[in-house]
Coordinates of C-alpha atoms and ligand atoms in Angstrom, one line a residue:
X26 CA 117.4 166.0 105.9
X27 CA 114.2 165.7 103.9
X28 CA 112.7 167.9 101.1
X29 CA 110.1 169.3 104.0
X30 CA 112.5 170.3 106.0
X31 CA 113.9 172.5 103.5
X32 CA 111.0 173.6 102.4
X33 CA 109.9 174.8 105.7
X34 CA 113.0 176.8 105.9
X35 CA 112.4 178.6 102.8
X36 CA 108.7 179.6 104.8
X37 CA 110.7 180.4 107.7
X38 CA 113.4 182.8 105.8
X39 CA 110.6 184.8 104.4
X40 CA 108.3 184.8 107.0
X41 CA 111.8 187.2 109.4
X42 CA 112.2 189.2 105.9
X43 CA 108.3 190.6 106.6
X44 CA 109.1 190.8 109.9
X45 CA 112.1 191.6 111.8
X46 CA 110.6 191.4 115.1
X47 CA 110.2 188.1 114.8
X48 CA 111.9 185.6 117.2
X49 CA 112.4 181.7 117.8
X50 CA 111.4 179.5 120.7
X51 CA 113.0 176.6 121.4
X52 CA 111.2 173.5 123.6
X53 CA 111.2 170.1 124.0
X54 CA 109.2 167.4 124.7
X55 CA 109.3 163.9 124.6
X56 CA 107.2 161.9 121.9
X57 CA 103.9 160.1 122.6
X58 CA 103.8 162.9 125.9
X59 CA 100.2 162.2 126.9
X60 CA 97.8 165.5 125.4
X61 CA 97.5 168.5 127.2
X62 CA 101.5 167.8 128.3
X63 CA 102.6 171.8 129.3
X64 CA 105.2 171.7 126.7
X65 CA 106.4 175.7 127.6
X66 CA 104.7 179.4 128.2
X67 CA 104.6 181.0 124.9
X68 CA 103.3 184.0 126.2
X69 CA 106.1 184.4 129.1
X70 CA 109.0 183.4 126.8
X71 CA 107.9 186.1 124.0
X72 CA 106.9 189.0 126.6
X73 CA 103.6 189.5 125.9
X74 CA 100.4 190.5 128.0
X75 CA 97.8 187.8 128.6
X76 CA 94.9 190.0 128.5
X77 CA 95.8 190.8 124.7
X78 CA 96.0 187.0 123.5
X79 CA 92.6 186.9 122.6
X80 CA 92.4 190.3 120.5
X81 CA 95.5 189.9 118.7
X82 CA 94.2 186.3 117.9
X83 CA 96.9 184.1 119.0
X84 CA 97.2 180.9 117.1
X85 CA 99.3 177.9 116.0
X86 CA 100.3 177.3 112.6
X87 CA 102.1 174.6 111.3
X88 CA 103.0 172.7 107.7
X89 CA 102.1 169.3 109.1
X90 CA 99.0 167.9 108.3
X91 CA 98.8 166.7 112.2
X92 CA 98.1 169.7 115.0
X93 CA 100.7 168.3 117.3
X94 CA 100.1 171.6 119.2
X95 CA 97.4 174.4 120.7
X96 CA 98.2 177.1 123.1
X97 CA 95.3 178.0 126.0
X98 CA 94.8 181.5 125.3
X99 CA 93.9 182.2 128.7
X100 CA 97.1 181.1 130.5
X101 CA 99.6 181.2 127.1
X102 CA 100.8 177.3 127.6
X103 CA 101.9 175.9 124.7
X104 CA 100.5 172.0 125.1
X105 CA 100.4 169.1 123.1
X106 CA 97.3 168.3 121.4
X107 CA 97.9 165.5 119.1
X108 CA 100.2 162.2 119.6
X109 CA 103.9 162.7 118.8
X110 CA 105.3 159.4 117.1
X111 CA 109.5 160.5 117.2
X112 CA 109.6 157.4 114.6
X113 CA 107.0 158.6 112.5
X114 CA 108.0 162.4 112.1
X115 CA 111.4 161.1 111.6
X116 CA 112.0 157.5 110.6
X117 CA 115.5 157.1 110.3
X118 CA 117.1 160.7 111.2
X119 CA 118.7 160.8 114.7
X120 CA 117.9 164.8 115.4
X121 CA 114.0 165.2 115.2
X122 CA 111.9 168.3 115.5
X123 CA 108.7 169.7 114.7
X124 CA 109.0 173.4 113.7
X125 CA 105.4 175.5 114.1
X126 CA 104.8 179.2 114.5
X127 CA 102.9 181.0 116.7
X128 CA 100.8 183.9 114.6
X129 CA 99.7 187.1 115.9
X130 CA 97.5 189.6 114.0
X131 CA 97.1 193.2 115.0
X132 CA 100.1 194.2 114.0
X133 CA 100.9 190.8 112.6
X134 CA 104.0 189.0 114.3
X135 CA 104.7 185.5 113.7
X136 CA 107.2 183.6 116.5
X137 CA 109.4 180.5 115.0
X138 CA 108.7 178.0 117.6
X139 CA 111.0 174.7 117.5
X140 CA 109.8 171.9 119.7
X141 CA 112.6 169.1 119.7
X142 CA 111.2 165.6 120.2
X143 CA 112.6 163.2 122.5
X144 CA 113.1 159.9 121.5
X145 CA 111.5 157.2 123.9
X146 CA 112.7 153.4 124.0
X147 CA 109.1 152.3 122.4
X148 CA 110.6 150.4 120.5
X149 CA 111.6 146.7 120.3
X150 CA 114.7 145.5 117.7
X151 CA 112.6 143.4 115.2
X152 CA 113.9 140.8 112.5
X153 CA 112.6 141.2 109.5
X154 CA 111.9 137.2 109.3
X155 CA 110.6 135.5 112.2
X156 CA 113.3 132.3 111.6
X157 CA 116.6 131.7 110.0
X158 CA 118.1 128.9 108.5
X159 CA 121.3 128.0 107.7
X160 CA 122.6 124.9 106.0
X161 CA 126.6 123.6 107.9
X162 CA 128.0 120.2 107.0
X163 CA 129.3 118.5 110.1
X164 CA 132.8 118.5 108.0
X165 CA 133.0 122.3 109.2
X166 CA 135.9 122.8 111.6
X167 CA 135.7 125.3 114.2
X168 CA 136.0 128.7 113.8
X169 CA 134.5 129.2 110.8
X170 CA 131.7 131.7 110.6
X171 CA 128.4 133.0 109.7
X172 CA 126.7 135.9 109.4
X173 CA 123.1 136.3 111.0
X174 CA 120.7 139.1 109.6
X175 CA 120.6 142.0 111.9
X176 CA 117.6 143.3 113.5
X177 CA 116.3 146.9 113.4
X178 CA 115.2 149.1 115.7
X179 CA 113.0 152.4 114.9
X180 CA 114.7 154.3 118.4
X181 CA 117.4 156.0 117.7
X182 CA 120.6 156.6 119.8
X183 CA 120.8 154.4 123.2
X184 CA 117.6 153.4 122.4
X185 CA 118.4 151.6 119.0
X186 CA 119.9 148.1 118.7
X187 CA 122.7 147.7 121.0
X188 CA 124.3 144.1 121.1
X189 CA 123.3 140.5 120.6
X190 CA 123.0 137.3 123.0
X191 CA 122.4 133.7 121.8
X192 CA 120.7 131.2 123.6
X193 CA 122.8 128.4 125.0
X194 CA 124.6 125.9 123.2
X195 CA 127.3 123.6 123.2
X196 CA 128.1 124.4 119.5
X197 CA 128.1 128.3 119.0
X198 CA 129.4 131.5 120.6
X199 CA 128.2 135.0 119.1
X200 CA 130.8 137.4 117.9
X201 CA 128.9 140.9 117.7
X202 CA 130.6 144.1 116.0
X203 CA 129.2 147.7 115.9
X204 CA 130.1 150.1 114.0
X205 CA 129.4 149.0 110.8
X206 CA 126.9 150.4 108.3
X207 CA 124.3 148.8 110.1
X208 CA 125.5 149.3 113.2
X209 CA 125.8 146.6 115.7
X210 CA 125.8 143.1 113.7
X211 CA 126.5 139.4 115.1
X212 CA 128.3 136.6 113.5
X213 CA 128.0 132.9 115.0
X214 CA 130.7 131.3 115.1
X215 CA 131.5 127.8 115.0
X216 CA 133.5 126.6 118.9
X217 CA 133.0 122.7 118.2
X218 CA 132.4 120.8 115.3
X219 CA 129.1 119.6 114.6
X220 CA 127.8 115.9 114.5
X221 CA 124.9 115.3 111.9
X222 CA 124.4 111.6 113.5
X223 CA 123.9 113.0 117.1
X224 CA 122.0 116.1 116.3
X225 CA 120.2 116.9 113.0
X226 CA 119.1 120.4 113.9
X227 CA 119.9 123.1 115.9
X228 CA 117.7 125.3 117.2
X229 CA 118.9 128.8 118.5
X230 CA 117.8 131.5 119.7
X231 CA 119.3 134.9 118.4
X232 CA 118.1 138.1 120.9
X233 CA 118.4 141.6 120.1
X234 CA 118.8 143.9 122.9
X235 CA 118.6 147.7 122.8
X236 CA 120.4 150.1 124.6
X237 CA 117.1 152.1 126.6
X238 CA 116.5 151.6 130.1
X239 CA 114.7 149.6 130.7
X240 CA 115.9 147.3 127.4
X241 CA 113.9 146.2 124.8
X242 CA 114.5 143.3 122.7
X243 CA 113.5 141.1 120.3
X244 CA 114.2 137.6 119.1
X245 CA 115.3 135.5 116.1
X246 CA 114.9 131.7 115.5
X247 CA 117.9 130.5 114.4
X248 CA 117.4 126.5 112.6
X249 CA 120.8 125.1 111.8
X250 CA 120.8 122.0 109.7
X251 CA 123.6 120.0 109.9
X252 CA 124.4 118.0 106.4
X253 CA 126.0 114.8 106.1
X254 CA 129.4 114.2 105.3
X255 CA 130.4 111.1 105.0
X256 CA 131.8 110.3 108.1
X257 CA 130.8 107.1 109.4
X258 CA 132.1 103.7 108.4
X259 CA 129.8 100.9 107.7
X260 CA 129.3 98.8 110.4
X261 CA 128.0 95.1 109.9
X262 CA 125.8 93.7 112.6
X263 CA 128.2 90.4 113.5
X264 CA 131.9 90.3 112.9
X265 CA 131.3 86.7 112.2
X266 CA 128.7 85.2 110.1
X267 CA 128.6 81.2 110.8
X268 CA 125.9 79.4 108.9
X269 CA 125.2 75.2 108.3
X270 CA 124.0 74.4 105.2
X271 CA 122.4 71.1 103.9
X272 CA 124.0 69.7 100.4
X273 CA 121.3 69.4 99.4
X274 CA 119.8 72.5 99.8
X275 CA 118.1 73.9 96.4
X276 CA 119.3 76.6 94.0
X277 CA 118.1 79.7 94.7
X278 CA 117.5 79.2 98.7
X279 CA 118.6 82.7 100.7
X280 CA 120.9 80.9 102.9
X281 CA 121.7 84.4 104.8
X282 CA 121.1 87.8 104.8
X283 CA 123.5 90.4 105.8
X284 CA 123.2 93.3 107.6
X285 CA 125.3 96.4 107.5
X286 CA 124.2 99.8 108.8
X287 CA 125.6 103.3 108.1
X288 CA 124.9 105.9 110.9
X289 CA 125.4 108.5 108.1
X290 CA 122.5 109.5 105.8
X291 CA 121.8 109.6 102.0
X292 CA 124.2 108.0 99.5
X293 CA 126.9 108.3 102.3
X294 CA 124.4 105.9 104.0
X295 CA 123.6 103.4 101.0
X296 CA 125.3 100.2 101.3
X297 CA 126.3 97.7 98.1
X298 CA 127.5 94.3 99.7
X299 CA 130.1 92.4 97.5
X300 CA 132.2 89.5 98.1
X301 CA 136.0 89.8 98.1
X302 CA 138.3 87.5 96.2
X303 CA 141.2 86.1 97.9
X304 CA 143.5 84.5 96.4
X305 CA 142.3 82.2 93.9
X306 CA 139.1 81.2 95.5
X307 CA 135.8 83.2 93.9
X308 CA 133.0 83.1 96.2
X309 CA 130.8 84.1 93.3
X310 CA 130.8 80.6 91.7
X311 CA 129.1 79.0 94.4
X312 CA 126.9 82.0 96.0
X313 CA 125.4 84.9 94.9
X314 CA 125.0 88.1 96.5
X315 CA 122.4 90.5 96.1
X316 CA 124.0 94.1 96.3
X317 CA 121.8 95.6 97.5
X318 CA 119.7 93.6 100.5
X319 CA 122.6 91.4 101.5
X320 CA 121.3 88.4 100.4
X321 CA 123.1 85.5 99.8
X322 CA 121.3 82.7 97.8
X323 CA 123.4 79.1 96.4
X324 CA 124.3 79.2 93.0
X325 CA 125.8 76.1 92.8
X326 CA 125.5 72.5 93.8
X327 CA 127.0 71.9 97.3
X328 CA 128.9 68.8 97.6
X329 CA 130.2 67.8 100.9
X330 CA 132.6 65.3 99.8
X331 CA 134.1 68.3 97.7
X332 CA 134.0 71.3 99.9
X333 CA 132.8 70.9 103.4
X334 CA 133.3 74.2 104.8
X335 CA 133.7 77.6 102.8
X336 CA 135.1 80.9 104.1
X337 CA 134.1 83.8 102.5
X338 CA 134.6 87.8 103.0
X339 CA 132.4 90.5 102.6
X340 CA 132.5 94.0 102.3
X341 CA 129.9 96.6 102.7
X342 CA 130.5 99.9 100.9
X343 CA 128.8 103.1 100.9
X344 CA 128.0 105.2 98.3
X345 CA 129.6 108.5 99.8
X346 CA 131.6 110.6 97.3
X347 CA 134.5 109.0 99.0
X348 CA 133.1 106.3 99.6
X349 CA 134.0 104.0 103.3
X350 CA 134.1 99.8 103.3
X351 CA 133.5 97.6 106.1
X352 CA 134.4 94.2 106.0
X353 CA 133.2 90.6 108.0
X354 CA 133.6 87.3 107.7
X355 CA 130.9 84.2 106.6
X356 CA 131.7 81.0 107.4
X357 CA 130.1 78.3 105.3
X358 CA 129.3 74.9 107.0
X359 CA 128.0 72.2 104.3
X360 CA 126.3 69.7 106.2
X361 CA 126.4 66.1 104.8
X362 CA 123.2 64.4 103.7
X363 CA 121.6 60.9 104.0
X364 CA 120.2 60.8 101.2
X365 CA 121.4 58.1 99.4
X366 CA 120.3 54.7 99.7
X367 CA 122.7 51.7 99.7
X368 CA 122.3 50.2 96.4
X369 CA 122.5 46.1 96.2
X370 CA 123.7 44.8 92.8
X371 CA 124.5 41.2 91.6
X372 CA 127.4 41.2 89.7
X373 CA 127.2 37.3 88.9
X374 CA 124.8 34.8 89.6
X375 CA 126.1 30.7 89.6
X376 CA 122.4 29.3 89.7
X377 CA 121.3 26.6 89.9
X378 CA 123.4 25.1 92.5
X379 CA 123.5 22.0 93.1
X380 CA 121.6 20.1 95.7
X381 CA 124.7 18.8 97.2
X382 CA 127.0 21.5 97.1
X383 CA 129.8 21.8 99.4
X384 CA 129.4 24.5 102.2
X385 CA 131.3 27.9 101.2
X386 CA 130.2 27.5 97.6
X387 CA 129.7 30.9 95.8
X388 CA 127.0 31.4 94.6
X389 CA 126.6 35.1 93.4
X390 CA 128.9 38.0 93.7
X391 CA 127.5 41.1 95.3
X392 CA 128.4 44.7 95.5
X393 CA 126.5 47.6 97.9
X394 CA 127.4 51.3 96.8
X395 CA 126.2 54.2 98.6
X396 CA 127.0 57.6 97.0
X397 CA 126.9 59.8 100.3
X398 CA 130.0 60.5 102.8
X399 CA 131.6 59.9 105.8
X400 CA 128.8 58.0 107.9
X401 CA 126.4 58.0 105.6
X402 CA 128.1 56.2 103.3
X403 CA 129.4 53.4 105.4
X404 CA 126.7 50.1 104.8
X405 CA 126.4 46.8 106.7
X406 CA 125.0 44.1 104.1
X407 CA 123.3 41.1 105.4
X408 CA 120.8 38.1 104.4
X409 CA 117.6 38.1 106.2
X410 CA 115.5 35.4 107.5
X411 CA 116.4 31.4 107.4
X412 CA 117.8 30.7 103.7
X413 CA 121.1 28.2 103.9
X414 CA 123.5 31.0 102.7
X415 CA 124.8 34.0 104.2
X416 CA 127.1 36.7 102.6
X417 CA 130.8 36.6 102.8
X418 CA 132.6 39.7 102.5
X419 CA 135.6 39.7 99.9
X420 CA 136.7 43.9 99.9
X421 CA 135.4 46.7 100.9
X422 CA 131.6 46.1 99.3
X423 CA 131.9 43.4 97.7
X424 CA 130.7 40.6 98.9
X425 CA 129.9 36.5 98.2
X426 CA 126.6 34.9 98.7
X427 CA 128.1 31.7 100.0
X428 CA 126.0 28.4 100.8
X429 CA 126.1 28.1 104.2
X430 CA 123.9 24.8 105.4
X431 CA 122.9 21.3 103.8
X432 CA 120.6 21.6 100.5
X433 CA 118.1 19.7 99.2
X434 CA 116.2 19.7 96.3
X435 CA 113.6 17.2 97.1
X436 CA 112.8 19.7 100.1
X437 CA 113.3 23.2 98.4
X438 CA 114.4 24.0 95.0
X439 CA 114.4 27.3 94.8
X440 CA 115.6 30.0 97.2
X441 CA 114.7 33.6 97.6
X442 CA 117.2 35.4 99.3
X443 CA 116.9 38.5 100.9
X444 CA 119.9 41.2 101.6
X445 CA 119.5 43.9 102.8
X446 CA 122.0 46.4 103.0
X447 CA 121.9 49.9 105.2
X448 CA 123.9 52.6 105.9
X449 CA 125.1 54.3 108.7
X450 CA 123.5 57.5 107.9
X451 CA 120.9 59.2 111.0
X452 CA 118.9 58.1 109.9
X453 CA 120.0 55.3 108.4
X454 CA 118.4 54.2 104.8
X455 CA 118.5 50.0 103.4
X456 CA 117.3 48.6 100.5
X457 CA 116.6 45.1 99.8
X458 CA 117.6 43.0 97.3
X459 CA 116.3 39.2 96.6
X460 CA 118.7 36.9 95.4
X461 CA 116.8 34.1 93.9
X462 CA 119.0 30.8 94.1
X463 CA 117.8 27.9 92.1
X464 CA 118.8 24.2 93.4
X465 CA 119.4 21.7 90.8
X466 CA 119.2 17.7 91.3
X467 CA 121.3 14.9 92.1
X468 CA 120.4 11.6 91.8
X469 CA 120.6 11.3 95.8
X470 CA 117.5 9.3 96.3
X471 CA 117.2 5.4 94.8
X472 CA 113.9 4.5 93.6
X473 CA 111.0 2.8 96.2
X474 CA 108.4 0.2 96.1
X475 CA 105.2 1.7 97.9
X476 CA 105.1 -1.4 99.5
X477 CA 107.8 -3.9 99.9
X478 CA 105.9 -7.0 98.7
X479 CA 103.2 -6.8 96.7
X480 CA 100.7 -9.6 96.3
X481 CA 99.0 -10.2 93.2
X482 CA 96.0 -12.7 93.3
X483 CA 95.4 -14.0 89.9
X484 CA 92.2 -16.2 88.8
X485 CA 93.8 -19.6 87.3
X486 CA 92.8 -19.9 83.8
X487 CA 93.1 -16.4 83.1
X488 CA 93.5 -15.2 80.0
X489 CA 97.1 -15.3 78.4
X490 CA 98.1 -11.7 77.9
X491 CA 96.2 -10.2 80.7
X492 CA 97.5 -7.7 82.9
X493 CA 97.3 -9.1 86.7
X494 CA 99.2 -6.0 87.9
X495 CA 100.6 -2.5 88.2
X496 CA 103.8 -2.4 89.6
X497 CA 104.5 1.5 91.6
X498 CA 107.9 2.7 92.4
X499 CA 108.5 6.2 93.3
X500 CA 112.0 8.5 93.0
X501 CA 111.9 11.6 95.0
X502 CA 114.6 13.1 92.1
X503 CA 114.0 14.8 89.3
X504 CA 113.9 14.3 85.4
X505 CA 116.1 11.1 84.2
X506 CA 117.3 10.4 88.1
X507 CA 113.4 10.0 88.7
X508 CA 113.1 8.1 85.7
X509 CA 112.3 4.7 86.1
X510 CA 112.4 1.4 84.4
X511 CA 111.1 -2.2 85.7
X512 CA 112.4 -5.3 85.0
X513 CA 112.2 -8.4 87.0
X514 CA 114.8 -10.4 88.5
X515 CA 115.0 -13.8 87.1
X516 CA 115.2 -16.4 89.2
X517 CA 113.5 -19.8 89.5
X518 CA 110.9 -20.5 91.6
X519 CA 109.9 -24.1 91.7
X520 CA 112.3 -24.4 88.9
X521 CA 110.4 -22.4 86.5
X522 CA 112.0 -19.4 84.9
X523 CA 109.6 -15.8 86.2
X524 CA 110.3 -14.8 82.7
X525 CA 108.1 -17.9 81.3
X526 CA 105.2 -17.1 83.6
X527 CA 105.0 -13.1 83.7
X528 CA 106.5 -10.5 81.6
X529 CA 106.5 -6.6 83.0
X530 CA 106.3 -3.4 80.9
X531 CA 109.4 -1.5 81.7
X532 CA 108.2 1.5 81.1
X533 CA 104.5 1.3 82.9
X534 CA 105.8 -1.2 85.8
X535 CA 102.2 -3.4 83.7
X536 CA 102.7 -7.1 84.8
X537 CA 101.4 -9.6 81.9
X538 CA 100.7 -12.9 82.3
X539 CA 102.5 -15.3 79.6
X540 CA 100.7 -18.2 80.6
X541 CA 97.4 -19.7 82.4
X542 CA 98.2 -20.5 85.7
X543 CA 97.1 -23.7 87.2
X544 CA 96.4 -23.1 91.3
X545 CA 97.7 -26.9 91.5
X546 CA 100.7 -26.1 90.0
X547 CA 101.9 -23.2 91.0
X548 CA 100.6 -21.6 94.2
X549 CA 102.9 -18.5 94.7
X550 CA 105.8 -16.9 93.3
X551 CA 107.8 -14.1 93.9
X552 CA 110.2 -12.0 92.1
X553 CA 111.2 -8.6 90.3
X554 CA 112.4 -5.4 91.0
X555 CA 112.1 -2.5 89.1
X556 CA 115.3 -0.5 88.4
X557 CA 116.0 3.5 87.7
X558 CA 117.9 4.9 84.8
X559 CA 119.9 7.6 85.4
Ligands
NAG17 C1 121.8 91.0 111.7 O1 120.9 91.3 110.6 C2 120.1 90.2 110.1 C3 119.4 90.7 108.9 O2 118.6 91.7 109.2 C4 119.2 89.7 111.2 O3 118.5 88.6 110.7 C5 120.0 89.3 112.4 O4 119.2 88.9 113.5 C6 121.0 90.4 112.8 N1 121.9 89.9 113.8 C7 122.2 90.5 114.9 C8 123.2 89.9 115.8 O5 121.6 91.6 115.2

């Protein structure tokens, strides 16, 4: 009860001590009653004539600052006059009534009049906030429970908040309870648990329904976020990673990147990718990988002929409290490379050879190397073009430059050879390598006369001592088996010794006369050939 209330008794109690005729009336009426609603004959219930109403001055009093009531003097109905609000008058008390008196003067009588108000539904339940949110990990199992805020309803009785629906789900059910403090209150409760990576939020719809006829009600927006735990693994986009990679590829080069995906969210979503050792074998000395994009770059130098294929693990791992690993595998293909030339080198050379050299005499040794694999490295040496040698193989890459047709110096004394070697590589790479074969002499050719006879005409009486010819031989060889001296033959023609008549210069092939010749004496003579030194 409030202090008015008790106040108004106190007016009451001494308003019967002045006057013991006094009575009370007791009505009722039903708040927000339209005005001029008949709420009871005050005349009729208290006995009294009509005709007097006006002369003994009948009127309404009241402590309330509203004049909820008036009485028509002329037929005695007491009527409302003034909107009755139940919830105002009495905000939270379940028995509300409005106490006024009726006053008479002439002798003075005042009547206690107590008009009980009737509550109405006018009200709705109301939240106090318009949504709600709550915060539930998916890690919640069912069965657990929280507690909604409850909603309010200024009616009292039937009228006031009676239960609580929730809008469909497949999550939630509503456990409501009255008779608490607050009288009817609503729990949800979990029936399944919930699954951040299908649905993030929730969005429910809490109604409040009062007990009046018709109902009232009023609603509550219910958000639940789901958080994240971490309850997804990892998962990498291939089971199998299989990558071909050139030997030659350079440092550095992102061969790969690999891709791992976490449907959970946050750290439990952050992936670090690592390789795992097995056994002996560290992935880490060849590649790296970046931790944190899945990159894998070459570290160090491939080599085909050392590793051709590599097999590596992964892991993905998230960074959840506890945190969950996926694994796959990468399978490393190193791809062989031409790209190495064949290269030619003369490991002895036996030149010059001579012109008349037997066939199948060596004449250099060569070796091809190639420093790639498998195909690459397999070469096919040769001599080019129409030089009289060809190569002979001895093992493996080694091989003989061998003469192979008739030499001859007088024709061609030197040789460039041309090998070429090439690998079997796709494509193939050659190089080329001349060989240059000198040819040395041997006195093979005898000296020639231009002419076989030569014939000299000489003047008689010439002069003793002068030259009456140049004597020409020619020797196709070289150096001292070219080198030619002249002599002449001696014989006798007509007796007389050549030697008496001519002399020749060895050396310039110069024919001297010793002697003037007399026509009548001696017509002709012959004689002389000139001879080499070798
Ligand atoms: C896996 O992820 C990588 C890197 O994002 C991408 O290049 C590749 O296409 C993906 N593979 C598949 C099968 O989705």
């Amino acid at each position: 009860m409030g202090n008015e209330e008790y106040a108004w008794i106190h007016i009451v109690a001494l308003l019967c001590f002045c006057d013991s005729s006094a009575s009370q009336l007791s009505y009722s009426v039903s708040e927000e009653a339209n005005k001029g609603t008949v709420v009871g004959n005050i005349v009729k219930d208290l006995h009294l004539d009509v005709q007097y109403l006006e002369t003994r001055a009948l009127r309404i009093v009241s402590s309330y600052s509203k004049k909820y009531f008036d009485v028509n003097l002329r037929t005695g109905n007491l009527f409302v006059d003034e909107r009755i609000d139940r919830e105002e008058i009495c905000a939270n008390t379940p028995q509300c009534s409005l106490r006024i008196q009726a006053v008479l003067s002439n002798p003075m009588n005042v009547h206690r009049i107590e008009v009980s108000v009737i509550d109405l539904n006018d009200n709705s339940p109301e939240f106090i906030e318009q949504s709600h949110s709550l915060n539930i990990s998916e890690s919640m199992s069912p069965g657990e429970r929280f507690l909604l805020p409850i909603a309010v309803d200024a009616d009292i009785g039937s009228n006031s908040v009676k239960t609580y629906k929730l809008s469909h789900n497949e999550y939630f059910s509503l456990d409501v309870q009255s008779g608490g403090e607050h009288g009817v209150s609503a729990e949800l409760l979990l029936q399944k648990a919930l699954d951040r990576e299908k649905q993030q939020v929730l969005k429910l719809i809490l109604t409040a329904v009062d007990g009046g006829n018709p109902a009232r009600s009023g609603t509550l927006q219910i958000h639940v976020n789901v958080t994240d735990a971490n309850d997804n693994t990892p998962v990498f986009n291939k089971s199998l990673y299989k990558i071909r990679v050139r030997e030659n590829i350079a440092h550095g080069t992102v061969i790969i990147k690999l891709n791992a995906t976490d449907l959970d969210e946050g750290m439990n979503s952050k992936i670090m990718y690592s390789f795992i050792k097995r056994g002996n074998t560290d992935p880490s000395n060849m590649f790296d990988l970046n931790s944190g994009t899945g990159e894998i770059t070459v570290k160090g130098t491939l080599d085909y002929e050392e590793t051709s294929a590599y097999e590596v693990r992964v892991q993905a791992t998230d960074q959840g409290i506890y945190p969950r690993s996926a694994h796959a595998k990468l399978l490393i293909e190193i791809i062989d490379v031409n790209d190495n030339a064949p290269e030619i080198s003369v490991t002895s050379l036996m030149t010059p050879v001579k012109e008349d050299a037997e066939l199948g005499t060596i004449v250099a040794l060569v070796t091809v190397s190639d420093t790639d694999g498998g195909n690459n490295g397999v070469t096919n040496c040769k001599v080019v073009g129409s030089a009289p040698f060809k190569l002979k193989s001895n093992y493996k890459n080694e091989y003989s430059l061998v003469v192979n047709g008739p030499l001859d110096r007088e024709n061609t004394s030197l040789y460039n050879v041309t090998i070429t070697a090439t690998d079997e590589g796709s494509p193939p790479l050659s190089s080329i390598r001349v060989i240059t074969v000198e040819v040395s002499d041997v006195n093979d050719n005898a000296p020639r006369f231009m002419e076989p006879v030569i014939n000299v005409y000489v003047k008689e009486n010439s002069a003793i001592g002068s030259v009456i010819s140049t004597i020409n031989a020619f020797d196709p060889d070289l150096d001292n088996n070219a080198k030619l001296t002249y002599r002449l033959l001696e014989n006798y023609p007509k007796n007389i010794p050549v030697s008496s008549v001519v002399n020749i210069n060895s050396e310039t092939g110069d024919i001297v006369s010793l002697q003037s010749f007399n026509y009548e004496e001696l017509k002709t003579f012959h004689g002389g050939t000139p001879e080499s030194v070798a």
